[in-house]
Amino acid sequence: MGDNATILTRIRRSDFLRSLPFWGIPTVLLGLFVYGGIFWNFVLSLTDFSGFTLPTYEIANFDFEMYTELLSDPTFWTATRNTVVLLVVFTVVTLFVGLLLAILLDQKIRFRGVFRTIYLLPFSLSFVVTGVLWLWMFNFNTGVINSIVRGVGLGFLAQHWLSNPNLQLASVIVALVWQYSGYAMVIYLANLQRIPTEHYEAAKIDGASWFSTYREVIVPQLSSAAVSIAVVVMVFALKAFSWLYVVFGDNPGPAADILATMMYREAFVANQWAYGAAIGTLLFVVSIAIVGPYLYWQYRRGEL
């Protein structure tokens, strides 16, 4: 009896049991409403649920018909192509613009804090706000972009930015780069300020120019920051649905349609819930394919 009482006392006083109320409830809620929802979405994609009757969750009736239909759907491949282009171009341009801004702010200039705040401000805005803002800026008649173009005597360059299929996706990328380049700048700048001044001085003694110093010495030391920024930016690109919905509605057209807008249209407009769930599952797989290797890389570096 004495040994049992001692064991029970140790269990009651263990850090695990004492911390259980603090992490146990959040873990249950997270598992139920996040991972449970993801699992339910996958199960739903194996049915033929169309929103009018309750789905039948019988294993014998589960199949991958919705995924087969996706592979033969031209709209899916168009949306996939646009999603890949958005991910790649948006990420690369954001990395470049953010790096350029960070290098400029890393110089000893006046009002550096003010400029840093101005560049970072768009990142604090929601996709809905920036969508409305750029909807006005891209307006053919009264938009800022076309007004400036006409004001400098280049009226022939004024375009229907959001209705021209050749310019729609590029317009989306420009707006998203404007919103997220400030985030990339802050991460780059924080890493630039951690680089010892001896590196700059050694490059200067060796006769390296300003451009060569950054290209050969400084920028290579920002590779880990670039990877971190790229992962975050790509995840946000997959979440660009809000921006596109504000600007184009539920059907941007073939030129700007991405998987997120297609998923919404199929599920909530066409009531093809199982079909939309299949697209959502693929989006989740893409997200894991982006985040998973990064988390493993962080784990191997001992930073996770």
Short mmCIF file of C-alpha atoms in Angstrom, two decimals:
data_model
loop_
_atom_site.label_atom_id
_atom_site.label_comp_id
_atom_site.label_asym_id
_atom_site.label_seq_id
_atom_site.Cartn_x
_atom_site.Cartn_y
_atom_site.Cartn_z
CA MET A 1 0.00 0.00 0.00
CA GLY A 2 2.82 2.34 0.88
CA ASP A 3 4.51 1.86 -2.49
CA ASN A 4 1.23 2.45 -4.33
CA ALA A 5 0.59 5.63 -2.36
CA THR A 6 4.09 6.86 -3.19
CA ILE A 7 3.57 6.17 -6.89
CA LEU A 8 0.22 7.99 -6.88
CA THR A 9 1.80 10.93 -5.09
CA ARG A 10 4.60 11.13 -7.64
CA ILE A 11 2.07 10.99 -10.49
CA ARG A 12 -0.01 13.77 -8.97
CA ARG A 13 3.10 15.91 -8.53
CA SER A 14 4.56 15.17 -11.96
CA ASP A 15 5.09 18.05 -14.36
CA PHE A 16 3.10 16.19 -17.01
CA LEU A 17 -0.06 15.96 -14.94
CA ARG A 18 0.26 19.48 -13.53
CA SER A 19 0.65 20.95 -17.02
CA LEU A 20 -2.17 18.88 -18.53
CA PRO A 21 -4.92 21.51 -18.01
CA PHE A 22 -2.82 24.07 -19.89
CA TRP A 23 -2.04 22.05 -23.02
CA GLY A 24 -4.58 19.23 -22.91
CA ILE A 25 -7.69 21.28 -23.71
CA PRO A 26 -6.06 23.29 -26.55
CA THR A 27 -4.73 20.04 -28.01
CA VAL A 28 -8.19 18.46 -28.00
CA LEU A 29 -9.77 21.55 -29.56
CA LEU A 30 -7.03 21.78 -32.19
CA GLY A 31 -7.37 18.10 -33.02
CA LEU A 32 -11.14 18.33 -33.28
CA PHE A 33 -11.63 21.55 -35.22
CA VAL A 34 -8.44 21.65 -37.34
CA TYR A 35 -7.15 18.15 -37.98
CA GLY A 36 -10.62 16.69 -37.53
CA GLY A 37 -11.91 19.10 -40.15
CA ILE A 38 -9.10 18.20 -42.54
CA PHE A 39 -9.83 14.50 -42.11
CA TRP A 40 -13.57 15.03 -42.57
CA ASN A 41 -12.89 17.04 -45.75
CA PHE A 42 -10.85 14.14 -47.14
CA VAL A 43 -13.58 11.64 -46.26
CA LEU A 44 -16.16 13.91 -47.91
CA SER A 45 -14.08 13.96 -51.09
CA LEU A 46 -14.47 10.18 -51.30
CA THR A 47 -18.26 10.47 -51.49
CA ASP A 48 -20.60 11.95 -54.10
CA PHE A 49 -22.09 14.55 -51.74
CA SER A 50 -23.71 17.41 -53.67
CA GLY A 51 -25.31 19.33 -50.81
CA PHE A 52 -28.93 18.26 -51.27
CA THR A 53 -28.89 15.03 -49.28
CA LEU A 54 -26.81 13.82 -46.38
CA PRO A 55 -23.58 12.08 -47.45
CA THR A 56 -23.38 8.34 -46.91
CA TYR A 57 -20.27 7.55 -44.92
CA GLU A 58 -20.10 3.88 -45.87
CA ILE A 59 -16.61 2.61 -46.57
CA ALA A 60 -17.95 0.34 -49.31
CA ASN A 61 -19.14 3.45 -51.21
CA PHE A 62 -15.89 5.40 -50.87
CA ASP A 63 -13.95 5.92 -54.08
CA PHE A 64 -11.59 8.35 -55.79
CA GLU A 65 -14.04 9.34 -58.50
CA MET A 66 -13.77 13.05 -57.70
CA TYR A 67 -10.00 12.95 -58.09
CA THR A 68 -10.38 11.13 -61.38
CA GLU A 69 -12.76 13.83 -62.59
CA LEU A 70 -10.27 16.49 -61.54
CA LEU A 71 -7.54 14.98 -63.67
CA SER A 72 -9.81 15.12 -66.71
CA ASP A 73 -11.13 18.64 -66.01
CA PRO A 74 -9.49 21.34 -68.18
CA THR A 75 -10.53 24.00 -65.66
CA PHE A 76 -8.55 22.21 -62.96
CA TRP A 77 -5.38 22.17 -65.04
CA THR A 78 -5.82 25.85 -65.92
CA ALA A 79 -6.26 26.73 -62.25
CA THR A 80 -3.25 24.56 -61.36
CA ARG A 81 -1.08 26.30 -63.93
CA ASN A 82 -2.13 29.73 -62.65
CA THR A 83 -1.50 28.63 -59.06
CA VAL A 84 2.03 27.44 -59.91
CA VAL A 85 2.80 30.64 -61.83
CA LEU A 86 1.48 32.73 -58.93
CA LEU A 87 3.53 30.77 -56.40
CA VAL A 88 6.79 30.93 -58.35
CA VAL A 89 6.69 34.45 -59.80
CA PHE A 90 5.18 36.06 -56.72
CA THR A 91 7.71 34.40 -54.42
CA VAL A 92 10.76 35.21 -56.56
CA VAL A 93 9.78 38.84 -57.13
CA THR A 94 8.90 39.34 -53.45
CA LEU A 95 12.28 37.93 -52.40
CA PHE A 96 14.07 40.24 -54.82
CA VAL A 97 12.12 43.41 -53.94
CA GLY A 98 12.34 42.67 -50.22
CA LEU A 99 16.11 42.16 -50.47
CA LEU A 100 16.55 45.38 -52.44
CA LEU A 101 14.54 47.37 -49.88
CA ALA A 102 16.45 45.78 -47.00
CA ILE A 103 19.83 46.62 -48.53
CA LEU A 104 18.76 50.21 -49.13
CA LEU A 105 17.50 50.59 -45.56
CA ASP A 106 20.67 48.97 -44.23
CA GLN A 107 22.58 52.02 -45.41
CA LYS A 108 23.00 54.91 -43.01
CA ILE A 109 20.07 56.97 -44.24
CA ARG A 110 17.87 59.45 -42.40
CA PHE A 111 14.35 58.48 -41.32
CA ARG A 112 15.14 54.79 -41.75
CA GLY A 113 12.52 53.85 -39.16
CA VAL A 114 9.87 55.86 -41.00
CA PHE A 115 10.63 54.19 -44.31
CA ARG A 116 10.64 50.77 -42.66
CA THR A 117 7.18 51.43 -41.22
CA ILE A 118 5.86 52.66 -44.57
CA TYR A 119 7.14 49.60 -46.41
CA LEU A 120 5.78 47.23 -43.77
CA LEU A 121 2.35 48.88 -43.50
CA PRO A 122 0.72 46.99 -46.42
CA PHE A 123 1.52 43.67 -44.73
CA SER A 124 -0.69 44.64 -41.79
CA LEU A 125 -3.71 45.06 -44.08
CA SER A 126 -6.13 42.26 -44.87
CA PHE A 127 -6.64 40.86 -48.36
CA VAL A 128 -10.11 42.43 -48.39
CA VAL A 129 -8.74 45.93 -47.78
CA THR A 130 -5.93 45.60 -50.31
CA GLY A 131 -8.33 44.06 -52.82
CA VAL A 132 -10.62 47.09 -52.64
CA LEU A 133 -7.60 49.42 -52.79
CA TRP A 134 -6.15 47.82 -55.90
CA LEU A 135 -9.58 47.52 -57.50
CA TRP A 136 -9.66 51.29 -57.41
CA MET A 137 -6.01 51.71 -58.43
CA PHE A 138 -6.47 49.46 -61.47
CA ASN A 139 -9.68 51.22 -62.58
CA PHE A 140 -9.38 52.16 -66.24
CA ASN A 141 -11.02 55.60 -65.99
CA THR A 142 -10.24 56.88 -62.49
CA GLY A 143 -7.50 54.57 -61.22
CA VAL A 144 -4.21 55.99 -59.98
CA ILE A 145 -2.08 53.89 -62.34
CA ASN A 146 -3.81 54.96 -65.55
CA SER A 147 -4.14 58.55 -64.28
CA ILE A 148 -0.36 58.75 -63.75
CA VAL A 149 0.29 57.19 -67.15
CA ARG A 150 -1.98 59.71 -68.84
CA GLY A 151 -0.55 62.56 -66.78
CA VAL A 152 2.96 61.98 -68.11
CA GLY A 153 1.75 61.83 -71.69
CA LEU A 154 1.83 58.04 -72.07
CA GLY A 155 -1.90 57.51 -72.37
CA PHE A 156 -1.40 54.72 -74.87
CA LEU A 157 -0.05 52.59 -71.98
CA ALA A 158 -3.32 52.84 -70.04
CA GLN A 159 -4.83 49.38 -69.81
CA HIS A 160 -7.88 47.52 -68.58
CA TRP A 161 -5.66 45.79 -66.05
CA LEU A 162 -8.27 43.55 -64.46
CA SER A 163 -10.32 42.68 -67.53
CA ASN A 164 -7.52 41.99 -70.00
CA PRO A 165 -6.76 38.23 -69.83
CA ASN A 166 -3.12 38.92 -70.70
CA LEU A 167 -2.70 41.23 -67.71
CA GLN A 168 -4.96 39.77 -65.03
CA LEU A 169 -2.52 37.40 -63.36
CA ALA A 170 0.32 39.92 -63.65
CA SER A 171 -1.89 42.51 -61.95
CA VAL A 172 -2.60 40.09 -59.11
CA ILE A 173 1.12 39.40 -58.66
CA VAL A 174 1.97 43.12 -58.61
CA ALA A 175 -0.59 43.77 -55.88
CA LEU A 176 0.56 40.83 -53.76
CA VAL A 177 4.22 41.78 -54.13
CA TRP A 178 3.33 45.28 -52.94
CA GLN A 179 1.66 43.80 -49.86
CA TYR A 180 4.32 41.24 -48.88
CA SER A 181 7.62 42.76 -49.95
CA GLY A 182 7.62 44.73 -46.68
CA TYR A 183 7.52 41.49 -44.71
CA ALA A 184 10.46 40.12 -46.71
CA MET A 185 12.29 43.40 -46.14
CA VAL A 186 11.95 43.19 -42.35
CA ILE A 187 13.25 39.61 -42.20
CA TYR A 188 16.17 40.41 -44.50
CA LEU A 189 16.97 43.60 -42.59
CA ALA A 190 17.04 41.79 -39.25
CA ASN A 191 19.53 39.30 -40.66
CA LEU A 192 21.61 42.01 -42.34
CA GLN A 193 22.03 43.81 -39.03
CA ARG A 194 23.35 40.60 -37.45
CA ILE A 195 26.23 40.36 -39.92
CA PRO A 196 29.47 41.60 -38.28
CA THR A 197 30.91 44.83 -39.66
CA GLU A 198 34.24 43.00 -40.05
CA HIS A 199 32.82 41.25 -43.13
CA TYR A 200 32.21 44.58 -44.84
CA GLU A 201 35.60 45.91 -43.81
CA ALA A 202 37.43 42.77 -45.03
CA ALA A 203 35.71 43.01 -48.42
CA LYS A 204 36.60 46.70 -48.64
CA ILE A 205 40.26 45.98 -47.84
CA ASP A 206 40.31 43.34 -50.59
CA GLY A 207 39.18 46.01 -53.03
CA ALA A 208 35.66 44.69 -53.56
CA SER A 209 33.12 47.18 -54.84
CA TRP A 210 29.83 47.87 -53.03
CA PHE A 211 27.95 45.63 -55.44
CA SER A 212 30.52 42.83 -55.24
CA THR A 213 30.52 42.99 -51.43
CA TYR A 214 26.81 42.32 -51.27
CA ARG A 215 26.80 39.78 -54.09
CA GLU A 216 29.77 37.73 -52.93
CA VAL A 217 29.85 38.22 -49.16
CA ILE A 218 26.59 39.50 -47.71
CA VAL A 219 23.76 38.00 -49.76
CA PRO A 220 25.02 34.38 -49.45
CA GLN A 221 24.68 34.75 -45.67
CA LEU A 222 20.96 35.48 -46.09
CA SER A 223 20.08 32.10 -47.57
CA SER A 224 18.33 30.83 -44.44
CA ALA A 225 16.29 34.03 -44.23
CA ALA A 226 15.36 33.68 -47.89
CA VAL A 227 14.10 30.14 -47.33
CA SER A 228 11.99 31.24 -44.37
CA ILE A 229 10.51 34.13 -46.32
CA ALA A 230 9.81 31.94 -49.36
CA VAL A 231 7.86 29.39 -47.31
CA VAL A 232 5.70 32.05 -45.64
CA VAL A 233 5.09 33.89 -48.90
CA MET A 234 4.10 30.72 -50.76
CA VAL A 235 1.62 29.81 -48.04
CA PHE A 236 0.09 33.27 -48.27
CA ALA A 237 -0.10 32.91 -52.05
CA LEU A 238 -2.24 29.81 -51.59
CA LYS A 239 -4.52 31.94 -49.38
CA ALA A 240 -4.97 34.70 -51.99
CA PHE A 241 -8.63 33.70 -52.42
CA SER A 242 -9.89 36.70 -50.44
CA TRP A 243 -8.06 39.16 -52.69
CA LEU A 244 -9.26 37.48 -55.86
CA TYR A 245 -12.83 37.20 -54.58
CA VAL A 246 -13.00 40.92 -53.77
CA VAL A 247 -11.64 41.89 -57.17
CA PHE A 248 -13.11 39.25 -59.51
CA GLY A 249 -15.89 37.52 -57.58
CA ASP A 250 -16.18 33.75 -57.53
CA ASN A 251 -15.16 33.36 -61.19
CA PRO A 252 -12.00 35.28 -62.16
CA GLY A 253 -11.93 33.58 -65.55
CA PRO A 254 -9.30 31.27 -67.04
CA ALA A 255 -6.56 33.89 -66.90
CA ALA A 256 -6.64 34.40 -63.11
CA ASP A 257 -8.47 31.36 -61.75
CA ILE A 258 -6.52 29.48 -59.08
CA LEU A 259 -7.27 26.32 -57.12
CA ALA A 260 -8.67 28.24 -54.15
CA THR A 261 -11.26 30.12 -56.24
CA MET A 262 -12.14 26.95 -58.13
CA MET A 263 -12.67 25.12 -54.84
CA TYR A 264 -15.04 27.83 -53.58
CA ARG A 265 -16.95 27.95 -56.86
CA GLU A 266 -17.44 24.19 -57.05
CA ALA A 267 -18.46 23.80 -53.39
CA PHE A 268 -20.46 26.92 -52.59
CA VAL A 269 -21.77 28.02 -55.99
CA ALA A 270 -22.24 24.78 -57.92
CA ASN A 271 -23.04 22.75 -54.73
CA GLN A 272 -20.54 20.07 -55.76
CA TRP A 273 -19.31 19.62 -52.22
CA ALA A 274 -17.39 16.40 -52.76
CA TYR A 275 -15.69 17.88 -55.82
CA GLY A 276 -14.76 21.02 -53.89
CA ALA A 277 -13.51 18.87 -51.00
CA ALA A 278 -11.21 17.02 -53.41
CA ILE A 279 -9.70 20.33 -54.53
CA GLY A 280 -9.33 21.38 -50.90
CA THR A 281 -7.50 18.14 -50.12
CA LEU A 282 -5.07 18.77 -52.97
CA LEU A 283 -4.48 22.30 -51.68
CA PHE A 284 -3.70 20.85 -48.27
CA VAL A 285 -1.22 18.43 -49.84
CA VAL A 286 0.45 21.33 -51.66
CA SER A 287 0.70 23.26 -48.38
CA ILE A 288 2.31 20.26 -46.66
CA ALA A 289 4.70 19.88 -49.59
CA ILE A 290 5.79 23.48 -49.01
CA VAL A 291 5.92 23.56 -45.22
CA GLY A 292 7.01 19.96 -44.53
CA PRO A 293 10.53 20.13 -46.03
CA TYR A 294 11.09 23.49 -44.34
CA LEU A 295 10.14 22.13 -40.91
CA TYR A 296 12.41 19.12 -41.47
CA TRP A 297 15.23 21.45 -42.51
CA GLN A 298 14.67 23.52 -39.37
CA TYR A 299 14.68 20.35 -37.27
CA ARG A 300 17.96 19.18 -38.76
CA ARG A 301 19.50 22.58 -38.02
CA GLY A 302 18.34 22.33 -34.40
CA GLU A 303 16.06 25.34 -34.73
CA LEU A 304 12.81 23.50 -34.14
#
